[in-house]
Structures are given as structure tokens and as C-alpha cells.
Short mmCIF file of C-alpha atoms in Angstrom, two decimals:
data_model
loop_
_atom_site.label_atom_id
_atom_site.label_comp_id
_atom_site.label_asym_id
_atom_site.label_seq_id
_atom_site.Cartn_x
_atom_site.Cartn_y
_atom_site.Cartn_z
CA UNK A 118 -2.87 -33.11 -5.30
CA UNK A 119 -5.68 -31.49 -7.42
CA UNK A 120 -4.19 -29.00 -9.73
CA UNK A 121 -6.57 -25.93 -10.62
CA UNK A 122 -4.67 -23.30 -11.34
CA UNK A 123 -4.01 -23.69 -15.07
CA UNK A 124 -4.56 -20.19 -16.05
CA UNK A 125 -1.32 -19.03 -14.05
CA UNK A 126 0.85 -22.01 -15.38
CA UNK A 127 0.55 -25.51 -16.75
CA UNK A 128 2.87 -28.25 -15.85
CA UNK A 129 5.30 -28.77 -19.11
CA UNK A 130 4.57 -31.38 -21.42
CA UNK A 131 6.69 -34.41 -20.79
CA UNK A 132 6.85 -35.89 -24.56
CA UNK A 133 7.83 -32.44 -25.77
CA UNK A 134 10.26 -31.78 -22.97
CA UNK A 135 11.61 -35.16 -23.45
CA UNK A 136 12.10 -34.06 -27.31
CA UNK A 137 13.63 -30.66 -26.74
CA UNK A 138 16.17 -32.13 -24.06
CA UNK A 139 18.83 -32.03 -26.77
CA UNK A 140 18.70 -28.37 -27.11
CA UNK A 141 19.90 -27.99 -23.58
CA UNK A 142 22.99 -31.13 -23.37
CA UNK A 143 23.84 -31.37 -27.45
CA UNK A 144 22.34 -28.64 -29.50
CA UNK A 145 23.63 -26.17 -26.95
CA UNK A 146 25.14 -23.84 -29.11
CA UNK A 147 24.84 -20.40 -30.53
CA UNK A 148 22.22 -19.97 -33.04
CA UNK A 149 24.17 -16.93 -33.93
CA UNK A 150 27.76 -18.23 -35.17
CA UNK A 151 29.23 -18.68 -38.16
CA UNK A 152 30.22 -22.92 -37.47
CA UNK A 153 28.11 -25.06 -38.80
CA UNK A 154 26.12 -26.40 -35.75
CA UNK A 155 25.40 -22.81 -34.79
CA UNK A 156 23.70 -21.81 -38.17
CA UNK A 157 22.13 -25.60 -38.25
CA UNK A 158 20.25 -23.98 -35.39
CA UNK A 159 19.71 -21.33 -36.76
CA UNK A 160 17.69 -23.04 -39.37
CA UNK A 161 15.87 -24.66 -36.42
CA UNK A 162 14.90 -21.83 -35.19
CA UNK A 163 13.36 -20.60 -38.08
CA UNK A 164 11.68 -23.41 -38.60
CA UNK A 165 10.01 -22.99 -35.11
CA UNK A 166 8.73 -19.62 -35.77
CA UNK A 167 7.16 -20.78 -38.91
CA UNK A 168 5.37 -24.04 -37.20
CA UNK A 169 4.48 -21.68 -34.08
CA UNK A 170 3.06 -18.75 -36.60
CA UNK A 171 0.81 -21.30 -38.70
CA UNK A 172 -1.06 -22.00 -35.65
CA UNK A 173 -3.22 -18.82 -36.28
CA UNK A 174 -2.17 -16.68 -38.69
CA UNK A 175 -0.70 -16.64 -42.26
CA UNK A 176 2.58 -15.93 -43.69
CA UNK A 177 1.75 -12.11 -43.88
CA UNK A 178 2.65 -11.91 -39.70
CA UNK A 179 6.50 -12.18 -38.30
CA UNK A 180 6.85 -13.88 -35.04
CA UNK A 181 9.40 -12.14 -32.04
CA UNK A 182 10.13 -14.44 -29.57
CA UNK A 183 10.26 -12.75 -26.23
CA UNK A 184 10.68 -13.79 -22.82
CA UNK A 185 6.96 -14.08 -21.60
CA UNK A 186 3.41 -12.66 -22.86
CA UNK A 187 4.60 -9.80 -20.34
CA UNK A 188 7.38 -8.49 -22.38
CA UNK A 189 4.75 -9.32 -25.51
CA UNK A 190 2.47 -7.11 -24.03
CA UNK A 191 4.45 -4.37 -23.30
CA UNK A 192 6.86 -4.12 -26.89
CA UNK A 193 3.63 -3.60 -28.28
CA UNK A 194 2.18 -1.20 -25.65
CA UNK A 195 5.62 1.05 -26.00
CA UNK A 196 6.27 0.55 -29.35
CA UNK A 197 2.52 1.09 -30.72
CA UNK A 198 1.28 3.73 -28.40
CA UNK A 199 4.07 6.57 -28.96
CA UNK A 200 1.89 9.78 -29.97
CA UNK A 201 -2.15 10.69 -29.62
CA UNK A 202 -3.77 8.37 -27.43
CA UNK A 203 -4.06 4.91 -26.40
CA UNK A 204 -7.27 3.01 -26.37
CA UNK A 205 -7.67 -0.03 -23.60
CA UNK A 206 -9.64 -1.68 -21.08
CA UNK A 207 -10.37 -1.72 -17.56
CA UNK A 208 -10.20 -5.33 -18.01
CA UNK A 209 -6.85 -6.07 -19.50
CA UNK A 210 -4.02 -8.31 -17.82
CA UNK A 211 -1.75 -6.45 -15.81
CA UNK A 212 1.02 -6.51 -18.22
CA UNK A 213 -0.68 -3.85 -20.60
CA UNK A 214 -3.05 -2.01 -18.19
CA UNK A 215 0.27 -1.31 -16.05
CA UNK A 216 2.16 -0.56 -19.36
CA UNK A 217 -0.81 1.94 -20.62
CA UNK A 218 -0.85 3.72 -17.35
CA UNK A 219 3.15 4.40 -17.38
CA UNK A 220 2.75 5.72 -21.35
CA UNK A 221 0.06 7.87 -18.91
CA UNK A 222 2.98 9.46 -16.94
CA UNK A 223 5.05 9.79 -20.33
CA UNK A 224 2.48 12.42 -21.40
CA UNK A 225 0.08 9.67 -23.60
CA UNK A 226 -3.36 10.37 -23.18
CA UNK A 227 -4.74 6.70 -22.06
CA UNK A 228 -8.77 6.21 -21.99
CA UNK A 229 -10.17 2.64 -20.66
CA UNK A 230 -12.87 1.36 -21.89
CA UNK A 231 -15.74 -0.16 -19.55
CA UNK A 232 -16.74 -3.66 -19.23
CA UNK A 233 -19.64 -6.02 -19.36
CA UNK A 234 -20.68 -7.82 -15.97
CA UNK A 235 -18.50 -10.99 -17.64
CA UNK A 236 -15.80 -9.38 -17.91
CA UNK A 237 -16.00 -8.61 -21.38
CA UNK A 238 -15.26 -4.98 -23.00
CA UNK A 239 -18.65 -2.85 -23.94
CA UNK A 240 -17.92 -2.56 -27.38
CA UNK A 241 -19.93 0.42 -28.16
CA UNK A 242 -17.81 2.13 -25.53
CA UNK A 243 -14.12 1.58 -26.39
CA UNK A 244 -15.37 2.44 -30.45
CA UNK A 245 -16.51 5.38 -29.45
CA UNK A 246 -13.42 6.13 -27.90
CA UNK A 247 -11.49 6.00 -30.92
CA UNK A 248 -10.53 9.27 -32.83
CA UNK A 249 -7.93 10.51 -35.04
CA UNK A 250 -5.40 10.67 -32.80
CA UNK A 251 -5.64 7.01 -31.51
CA UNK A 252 -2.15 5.43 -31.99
CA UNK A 253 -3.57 2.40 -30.59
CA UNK A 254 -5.74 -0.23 -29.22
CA UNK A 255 -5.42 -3.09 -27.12
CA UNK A 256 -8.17 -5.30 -26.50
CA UNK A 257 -7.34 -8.56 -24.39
CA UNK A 258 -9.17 -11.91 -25.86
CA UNK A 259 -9.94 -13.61 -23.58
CA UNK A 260 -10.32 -11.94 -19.79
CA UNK A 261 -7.46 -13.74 -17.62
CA UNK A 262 -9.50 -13.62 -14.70
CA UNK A 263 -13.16 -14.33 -15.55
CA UNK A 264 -12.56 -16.11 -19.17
CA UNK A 265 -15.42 -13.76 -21.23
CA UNK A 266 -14.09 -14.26 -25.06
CA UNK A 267 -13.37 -10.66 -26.31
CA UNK A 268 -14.11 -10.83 -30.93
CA UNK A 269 -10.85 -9.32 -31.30
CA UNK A 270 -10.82 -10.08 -35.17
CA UNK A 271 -14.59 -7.87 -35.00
CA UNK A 272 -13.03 -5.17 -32.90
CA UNK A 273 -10.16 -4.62 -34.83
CA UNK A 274 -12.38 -4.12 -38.14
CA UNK A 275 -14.13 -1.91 -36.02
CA UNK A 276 -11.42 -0.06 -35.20
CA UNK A 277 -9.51 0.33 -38.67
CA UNK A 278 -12.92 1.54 -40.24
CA UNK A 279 -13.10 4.47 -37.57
CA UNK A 280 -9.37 5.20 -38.08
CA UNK A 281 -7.14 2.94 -40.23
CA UNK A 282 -4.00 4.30 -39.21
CA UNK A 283 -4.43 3.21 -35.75
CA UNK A 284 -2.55 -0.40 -34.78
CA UNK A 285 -4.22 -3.01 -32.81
CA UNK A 286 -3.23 -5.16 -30.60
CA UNK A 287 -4.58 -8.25 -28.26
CA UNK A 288 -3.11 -10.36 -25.61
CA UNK A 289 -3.71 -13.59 -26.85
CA UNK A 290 -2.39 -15.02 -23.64
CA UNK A 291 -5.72 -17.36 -22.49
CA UNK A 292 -6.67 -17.62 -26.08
CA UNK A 293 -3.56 -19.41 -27.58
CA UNK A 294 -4.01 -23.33 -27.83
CA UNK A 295 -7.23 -22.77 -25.82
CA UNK A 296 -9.77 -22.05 -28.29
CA UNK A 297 -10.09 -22.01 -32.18
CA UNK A 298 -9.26 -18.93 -34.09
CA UNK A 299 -7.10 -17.36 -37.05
CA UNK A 300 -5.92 -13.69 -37.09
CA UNK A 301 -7.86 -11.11 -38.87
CA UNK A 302 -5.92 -8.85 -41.31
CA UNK A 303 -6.54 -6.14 -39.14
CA UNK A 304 -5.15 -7.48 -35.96
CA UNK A 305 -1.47 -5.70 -36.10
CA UNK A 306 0.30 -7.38 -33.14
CA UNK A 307 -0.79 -10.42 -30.84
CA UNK A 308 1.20 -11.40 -27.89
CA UNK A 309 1.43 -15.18 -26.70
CA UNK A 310 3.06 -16.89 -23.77
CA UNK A 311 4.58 -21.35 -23.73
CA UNK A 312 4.11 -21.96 -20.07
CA UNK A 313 0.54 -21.71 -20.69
CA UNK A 314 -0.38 -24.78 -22.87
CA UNK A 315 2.65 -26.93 -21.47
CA UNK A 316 5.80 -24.92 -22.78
CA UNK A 317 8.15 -23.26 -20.54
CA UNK A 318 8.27 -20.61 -18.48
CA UNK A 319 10.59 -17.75 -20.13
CA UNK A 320 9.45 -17.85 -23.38
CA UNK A 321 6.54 -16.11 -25.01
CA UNK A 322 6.26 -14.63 -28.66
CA UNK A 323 4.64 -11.20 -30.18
CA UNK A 324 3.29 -12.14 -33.36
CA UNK A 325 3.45 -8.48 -35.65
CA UNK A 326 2.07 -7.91 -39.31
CA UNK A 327 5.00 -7.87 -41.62
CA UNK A 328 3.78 -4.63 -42.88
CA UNK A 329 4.28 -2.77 -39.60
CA UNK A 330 6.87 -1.04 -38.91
CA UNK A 331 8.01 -0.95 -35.14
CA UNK A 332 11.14 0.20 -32.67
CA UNK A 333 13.35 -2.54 -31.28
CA UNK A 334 12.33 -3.25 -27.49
CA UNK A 335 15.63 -4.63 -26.64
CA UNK A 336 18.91 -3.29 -28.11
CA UNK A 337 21.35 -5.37 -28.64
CA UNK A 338 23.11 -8.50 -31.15
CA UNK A 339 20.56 -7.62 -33.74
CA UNK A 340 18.50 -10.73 -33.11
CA UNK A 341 14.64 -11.37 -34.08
CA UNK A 342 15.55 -9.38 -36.92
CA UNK A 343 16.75 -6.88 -35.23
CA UNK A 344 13.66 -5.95 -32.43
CA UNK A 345 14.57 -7.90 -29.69
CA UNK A 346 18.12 -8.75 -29.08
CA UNK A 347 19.83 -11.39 -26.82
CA UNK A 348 20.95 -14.97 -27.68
CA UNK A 349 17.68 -17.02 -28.00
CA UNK A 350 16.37 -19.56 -25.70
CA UNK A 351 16.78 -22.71 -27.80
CA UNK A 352 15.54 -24.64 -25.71
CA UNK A 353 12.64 -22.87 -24.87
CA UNK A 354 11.60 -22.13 -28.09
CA UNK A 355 11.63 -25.94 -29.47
CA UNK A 356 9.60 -25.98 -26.03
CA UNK A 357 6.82 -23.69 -27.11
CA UNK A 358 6.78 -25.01 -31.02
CA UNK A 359 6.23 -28.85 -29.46
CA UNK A 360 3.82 -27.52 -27.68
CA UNK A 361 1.62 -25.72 -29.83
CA UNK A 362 1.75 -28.49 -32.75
CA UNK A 363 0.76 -31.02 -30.09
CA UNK A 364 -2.06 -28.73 -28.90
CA UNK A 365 -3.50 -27.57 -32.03
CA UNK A 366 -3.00 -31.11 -33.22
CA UNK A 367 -6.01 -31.96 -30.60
CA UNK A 368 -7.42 -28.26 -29.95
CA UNK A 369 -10.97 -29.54 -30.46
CA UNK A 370 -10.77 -32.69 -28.13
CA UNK A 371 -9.05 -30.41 -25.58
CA UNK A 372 -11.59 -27.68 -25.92
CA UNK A 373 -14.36 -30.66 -25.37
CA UNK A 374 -13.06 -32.07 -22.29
CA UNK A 375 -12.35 -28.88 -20.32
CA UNK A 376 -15.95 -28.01 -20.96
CA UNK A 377 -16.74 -30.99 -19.41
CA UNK A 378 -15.14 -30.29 -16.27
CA UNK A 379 -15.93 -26.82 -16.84
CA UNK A 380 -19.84 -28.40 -16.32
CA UNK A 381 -19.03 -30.54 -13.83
CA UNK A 382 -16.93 -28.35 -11.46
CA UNK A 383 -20.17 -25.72 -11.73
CA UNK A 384 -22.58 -29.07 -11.36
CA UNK A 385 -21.54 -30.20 -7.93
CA UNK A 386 -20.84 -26.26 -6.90
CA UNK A 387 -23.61 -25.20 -3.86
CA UNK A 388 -25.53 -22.70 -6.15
CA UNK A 389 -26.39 -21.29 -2.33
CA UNK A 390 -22.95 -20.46 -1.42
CA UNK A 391 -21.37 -19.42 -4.67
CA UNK A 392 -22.31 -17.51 -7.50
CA UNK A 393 -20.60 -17.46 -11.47
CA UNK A 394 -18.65 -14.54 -12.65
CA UNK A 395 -17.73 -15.84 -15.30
CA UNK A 396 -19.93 -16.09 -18.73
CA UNK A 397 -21.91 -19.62 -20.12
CA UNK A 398 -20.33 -18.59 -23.13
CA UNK A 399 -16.38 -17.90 -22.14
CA UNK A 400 -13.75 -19.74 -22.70
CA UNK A 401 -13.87 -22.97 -21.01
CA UNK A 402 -10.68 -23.26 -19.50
CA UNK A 403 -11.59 -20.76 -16.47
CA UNK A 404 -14.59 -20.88 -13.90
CA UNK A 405 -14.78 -17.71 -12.09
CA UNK A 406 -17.31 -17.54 -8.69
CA UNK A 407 -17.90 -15.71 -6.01
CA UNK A 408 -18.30 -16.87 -2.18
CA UNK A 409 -20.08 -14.03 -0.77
CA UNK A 410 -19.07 -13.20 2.82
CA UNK A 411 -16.39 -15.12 2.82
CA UNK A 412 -12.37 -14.28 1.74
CA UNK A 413 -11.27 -16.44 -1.48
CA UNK A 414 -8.06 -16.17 -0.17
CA UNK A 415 -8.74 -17.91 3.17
CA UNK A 416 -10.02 -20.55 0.67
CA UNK A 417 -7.44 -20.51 -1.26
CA UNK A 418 -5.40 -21.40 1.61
CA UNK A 419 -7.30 -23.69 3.30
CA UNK A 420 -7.99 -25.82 0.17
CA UNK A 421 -4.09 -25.71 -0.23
CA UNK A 422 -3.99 -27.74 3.08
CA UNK A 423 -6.54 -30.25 1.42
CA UNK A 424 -4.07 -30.90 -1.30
CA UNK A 425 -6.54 -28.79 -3.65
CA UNK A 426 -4.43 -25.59 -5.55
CA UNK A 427 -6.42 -22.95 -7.05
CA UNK A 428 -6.22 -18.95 -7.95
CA UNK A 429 -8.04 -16.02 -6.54
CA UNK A 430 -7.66 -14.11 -9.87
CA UNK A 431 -4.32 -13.61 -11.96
CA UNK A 432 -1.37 -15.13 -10.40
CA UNK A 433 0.60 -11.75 -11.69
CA UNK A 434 -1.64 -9.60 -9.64
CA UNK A 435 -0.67 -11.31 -6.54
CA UNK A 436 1.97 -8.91 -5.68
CA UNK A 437 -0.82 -6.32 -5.67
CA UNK A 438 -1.77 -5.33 -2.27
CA UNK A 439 -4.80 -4.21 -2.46
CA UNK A 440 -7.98 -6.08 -1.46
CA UNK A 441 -9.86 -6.31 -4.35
CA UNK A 442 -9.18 -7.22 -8.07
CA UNK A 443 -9.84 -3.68 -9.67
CA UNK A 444 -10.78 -6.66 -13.31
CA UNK A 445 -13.79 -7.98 -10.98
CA UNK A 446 -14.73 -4.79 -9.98
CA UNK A 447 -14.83 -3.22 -12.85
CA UNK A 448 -17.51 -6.09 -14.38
CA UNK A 449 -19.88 -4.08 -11.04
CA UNK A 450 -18.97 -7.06 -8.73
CA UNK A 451 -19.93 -5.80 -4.86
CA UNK A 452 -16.95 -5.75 -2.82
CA UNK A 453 -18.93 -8.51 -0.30
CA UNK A 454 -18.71 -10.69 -3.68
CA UNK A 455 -15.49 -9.81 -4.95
CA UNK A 456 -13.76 -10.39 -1.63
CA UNK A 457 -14.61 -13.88 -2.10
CA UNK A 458 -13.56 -14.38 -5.76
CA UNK A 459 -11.45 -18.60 -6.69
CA UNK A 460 -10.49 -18.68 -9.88
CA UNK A 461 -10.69 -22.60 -11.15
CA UNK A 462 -8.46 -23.21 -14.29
CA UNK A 463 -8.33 -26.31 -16.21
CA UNK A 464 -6.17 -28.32 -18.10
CA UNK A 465 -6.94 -31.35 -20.68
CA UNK A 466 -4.44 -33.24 -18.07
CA UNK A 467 -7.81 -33.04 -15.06
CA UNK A 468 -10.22 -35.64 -14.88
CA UNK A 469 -13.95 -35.20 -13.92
CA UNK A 470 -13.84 -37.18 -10.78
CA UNK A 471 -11.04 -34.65 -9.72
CA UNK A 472 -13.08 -31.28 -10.68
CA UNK A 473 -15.80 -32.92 -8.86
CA UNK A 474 -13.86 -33.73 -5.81
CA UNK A 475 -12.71 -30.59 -5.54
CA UNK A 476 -15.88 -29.12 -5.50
CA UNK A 477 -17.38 -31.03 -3.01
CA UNK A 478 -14.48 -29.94 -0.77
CA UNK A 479 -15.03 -26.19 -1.26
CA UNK A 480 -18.52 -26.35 -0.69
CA UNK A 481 -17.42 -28.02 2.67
CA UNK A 482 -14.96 -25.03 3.15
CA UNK A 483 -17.22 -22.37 2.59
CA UNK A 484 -20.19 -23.96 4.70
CA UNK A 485 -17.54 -24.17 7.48
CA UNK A 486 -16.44 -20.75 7.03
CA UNK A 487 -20.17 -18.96 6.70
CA UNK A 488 -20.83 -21.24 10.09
CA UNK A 489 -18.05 -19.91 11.76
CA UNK A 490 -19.01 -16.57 11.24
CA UNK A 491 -22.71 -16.73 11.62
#
């Protein structure tokens, strides 16, 4: 089997799940109680926040752990965006553009900003779209489903110069572990998910200035100092710190050999049967085309059968029904392109004789398909 579909999940890191086992059979307790082993935890814990924060910002953010990027995405949405109006993007993951259109049906004015034929937001636009009434902005960093690298830290200056009362936020989802950055002291909240750089799925962390005062998102034991409550995933969290530290450890080699299969995969691609989405200068991790004519997710599927797994977008949009991804058609994709979006997604873990492999058999695929139909 030929993994390529990264982006949605990574397979966990062995070492660090091999390390974290004893937060599941020995260290299983309560991080919360008073015994000894409990608050020994509890020190663990806070230890983990610190190594996880320190990966890209100073000590002048506090990290909530949360249960995904998702619940990240949307403590900030409905905790930030509470009065005026919210600023966005068409091209935001679906946790915060479907979290800005339900603060739409709570009476929030919501305006979306265009994007760039990459994916990326027009930043003259969403400025301009900032007033004195703007609670917030959320800008995503890098686009889930085309990989155009958003300057978040730029945007955010941007922002607080036009209105410095207003917060700003960025899913940090394809960005974390992926490519090199530190957070600007204007960024106000940055949500981050594990399962995406070899941590597990169900836990993910909203990193918020310490400055900023916000509602809880969960009521409850009083936990994450009070804004999200529930015992915490131990194990999960030891999870997502091994994971990061191992990944920044080697961000740059990582970064250097997905752009080499990043190359190679568009190398062997038939330049006559598929065209790039996604920008030369994204983030290297994703490799967006376009089969025109053809359905990506007949592809998808028929690839699957070749032992070759890849994406037709974002995994989360999946359950979406319609045709289309309303991301790719915002960049001014033609619907004869956009039907025949793959989404290719690496991971350190691929090799270039696999990329390339799996190339050769979708150019196969598509010629077959284009045949068929001719």
C-alpha cells in the first residue's frame, strides 16, 4: 500500500507511542486528585503544554488542550466572534467556515473574504473588510485543500493596525510541524491538531495569548484552567508532546524530503492530463491537481483498488454532498476541473520511488478513463 493521504491523518509515531504506552496501563490515573500519582501527573501534564507551546510561540501564549483542531477552531470562532462582525475566508477548513456561518444565524454579521487562484486569501480584500466593529478574524495558514501558505503573522499586524481591539485567529492545522514559523504578538489564538504529524487522533490544542480574556467552551471540573473542562487525555497528550519534539527536532530535514516527493510526484505527472492547483510556493506537504473531464473520486476509488490511497480534498468535507468543493471553487476553478480534483499528501515516512509509482499509475487511470469516454 502507497499511503497519500497525509493531510487527513498520519499513521502515529511508533517510538512515541511506544513511550506514551505507560500513560494508558501504569500512569492511568487522574491528573486531577489529590494522591500523589494523580498530581505527579499533573506535573506531567504541565510539562507537556510547556514542551508543546515552545514549538512556536513564547511564554506570553497558554495552551488548551482540546479534543481535535475542530473543537480548536470553533472555541475560538464562538468565543472570539460574540458582537460586530466576523471577518473570514471562503477558503477556510470546514471547522471555522461552518462555525462562522452558524454565529451567521445567531445574528453575527459574517463577511468572507475572496481568494487567490492558489487558494490563498486576497489580502487587500479581507483588510478592507475590517472596521470597527470587527470582533474578529480568522485567517487559515495554510489552505487544507490546495496547501497556498497564508502570512498569518503579516495579516494579523495588518489587522490590529486597522482595529486593535479586534482578536485574530488562524488554524494552524497544516502548518504545525510542517513548516517553520513562530507566532507573531498579534496572533491572539492558534488552533492545532496531534493526528496530523504522528500524534493521536482526539487530541488537538488552541494555543491563546495570556492576555486574552475568553468564555469557557466546555463547562465543567474546572480543567485547562478553567476553559475547557473534562478529565484530560493523558495519554493523548504525552502523544502530541512526543510528537512535536520529535518533529521540530528534524522540521528542516522533513520539510526537505517532502519537497522532494513533492517534485517528483509533479515530475512523472502527464502535464496533458492533469493540471496544478496548488502553488510552486505552498507548503510542500500537499499537491493539489486537476484531471479535467474526469471524476477524482472515480480515481480515488479506482487507485484504492491498486493499493494507492489518496484524498479528493479535506477528508472532513466528505460528508458534504455536494459535487464540488465550494475551497476549489472559490480559487475560480471550472467545475469540468474541479470535478476532477486528488489531493496527494505527504509524509517524511514516503519514499520517492513510491510518489513516483503512484504517479505513473494515475496517469494510467486517467488515460483509461478519458479513453473510455472519448
Amino acid at each position: 500500500m502507497i499511503y497519500l493521504d497525509n493531510a487527513a491523518t498520519t499513521r502515529p509515531d511508533k517510538q512515541c507511542l511506544e513511550e506514551a504506552e505507560q500513560f494508558l496501563y501504569e500512569n492511568y490515573y487522574n491528573p486531577s486528585a489529590l494522591y500523589a500519582e494523580g498530581y505527579n501527573l499533573h506535573l506531567n501534564l504541565k510539562e507537556a503544554r510547556k514542551n508543546i507551546l515552545s514549538c512556536i510561540a513564547d511564554e506570553s501564549f497558554d495552551l488548551v488542550i482540546t479534543s481535535c483542531g475542530t473543537e480548536a477552531d470553533n472555541h475560538a470562532l464562538f468565543c472570539g466572534g460574540r458582537r460586530g462582525n466576523v471577518v473570514t475566508t471562503l477558503g477556510e477548513h470546514s471547522a471555522v467556515f461552518s462555525a462562522a456561518n452558524e454565529l451567521k444565524q445567531r445574528g453575527i454579521e459574517v463577511r468572507f473574504a475572496p481568494l487567490n487562484a492558489d487558494g490563498s486569501v486576497d489580502r487587500q480584500k479581507i483588510i478592507e473588510l475590517v472596521d470597527n466593529k470587527t470582533s474578529l478574524v480568522s485567517v487559515i495558514h495554510v489552505n487544507n485543500e490546495t496547501g497556498a501558505v497564508n502570512d498569518i503573522n503579516a495579516i494579523a499586524r495588518e489587522v490590529k493596525a486597522k482595529n486593535k481591539n479586534t482578536l485574530f485567529h488562524s488554524d494552524g492545522v497544516q502548518a504545525f510541524g510542517k513548516i517553520l514559523f513562530r507566532l507573531d504578538k498579534c496572533v491572539d489564538l492558534y488552533s492545532v491538531s496531534a493526528h496530523k504529524i504522528g500524534g493521536m487522533k482526539g487530541t488537538g490544542a488552541l494555543f491563546k495569548r495570556k492576555s486574552l480574556v475568553i468564555k469557557p467552551f466546555i463547562y465543567g471540573g474546572g480543567q485547562e484552567n478553567g476553559l475547557r473542562s473534562g478529565t484530560e487525555n493523558v495519554f493523548g497528550i504525552k502523544m502530541f508532546e512526543l510528537a512535536a519534539k520529535k518533529r521540530y527536532a528534524s522540521i528542516k530535514n522533513c520539510y526537505q524530503q517532502v519537497t522532494r516527493l513533492n517534485e517528483a510526484m509533479w515530475k512523472t505527472l502527464d502535464k496533458s492530463l492533469f493540471t496544478r492547483i496548488s502553488p510552486e510556493d505552498g507548503s510542500p506537504y500537499i499537491l493539489t491537481v486537476g484531471a479535467d473531464g474526469v471524476r477524482g473520486e472515480t480515481i480515488l476509488h479506482e487507485a484504492d483498488d491498486l493499493g494507492i490511497i489518496i484524498g479528493t480534498g479535506s477528508a472532513c468535507s466528505s460528508n458534504d454532498k455536494k459535487r464540488y468543493s465550494r475551497v476549489i471553487l472559490a480559487c475560480g476553478t471550472d467545475e469540468n476541473l474541479a470535478d476532477g480534483i486528488l489531493r496527494l499528501s505527504f509524509s517524511p515516512e514516503n519514499t520517492v520511488e513510491e510518489v513516483t509509482e503512484a504517479a505513473k499509475v494515475l496517469n494510467q487511470l486517467v488515460k483509461d478513463r478519458k479513453d473510455i469516454m472519448a
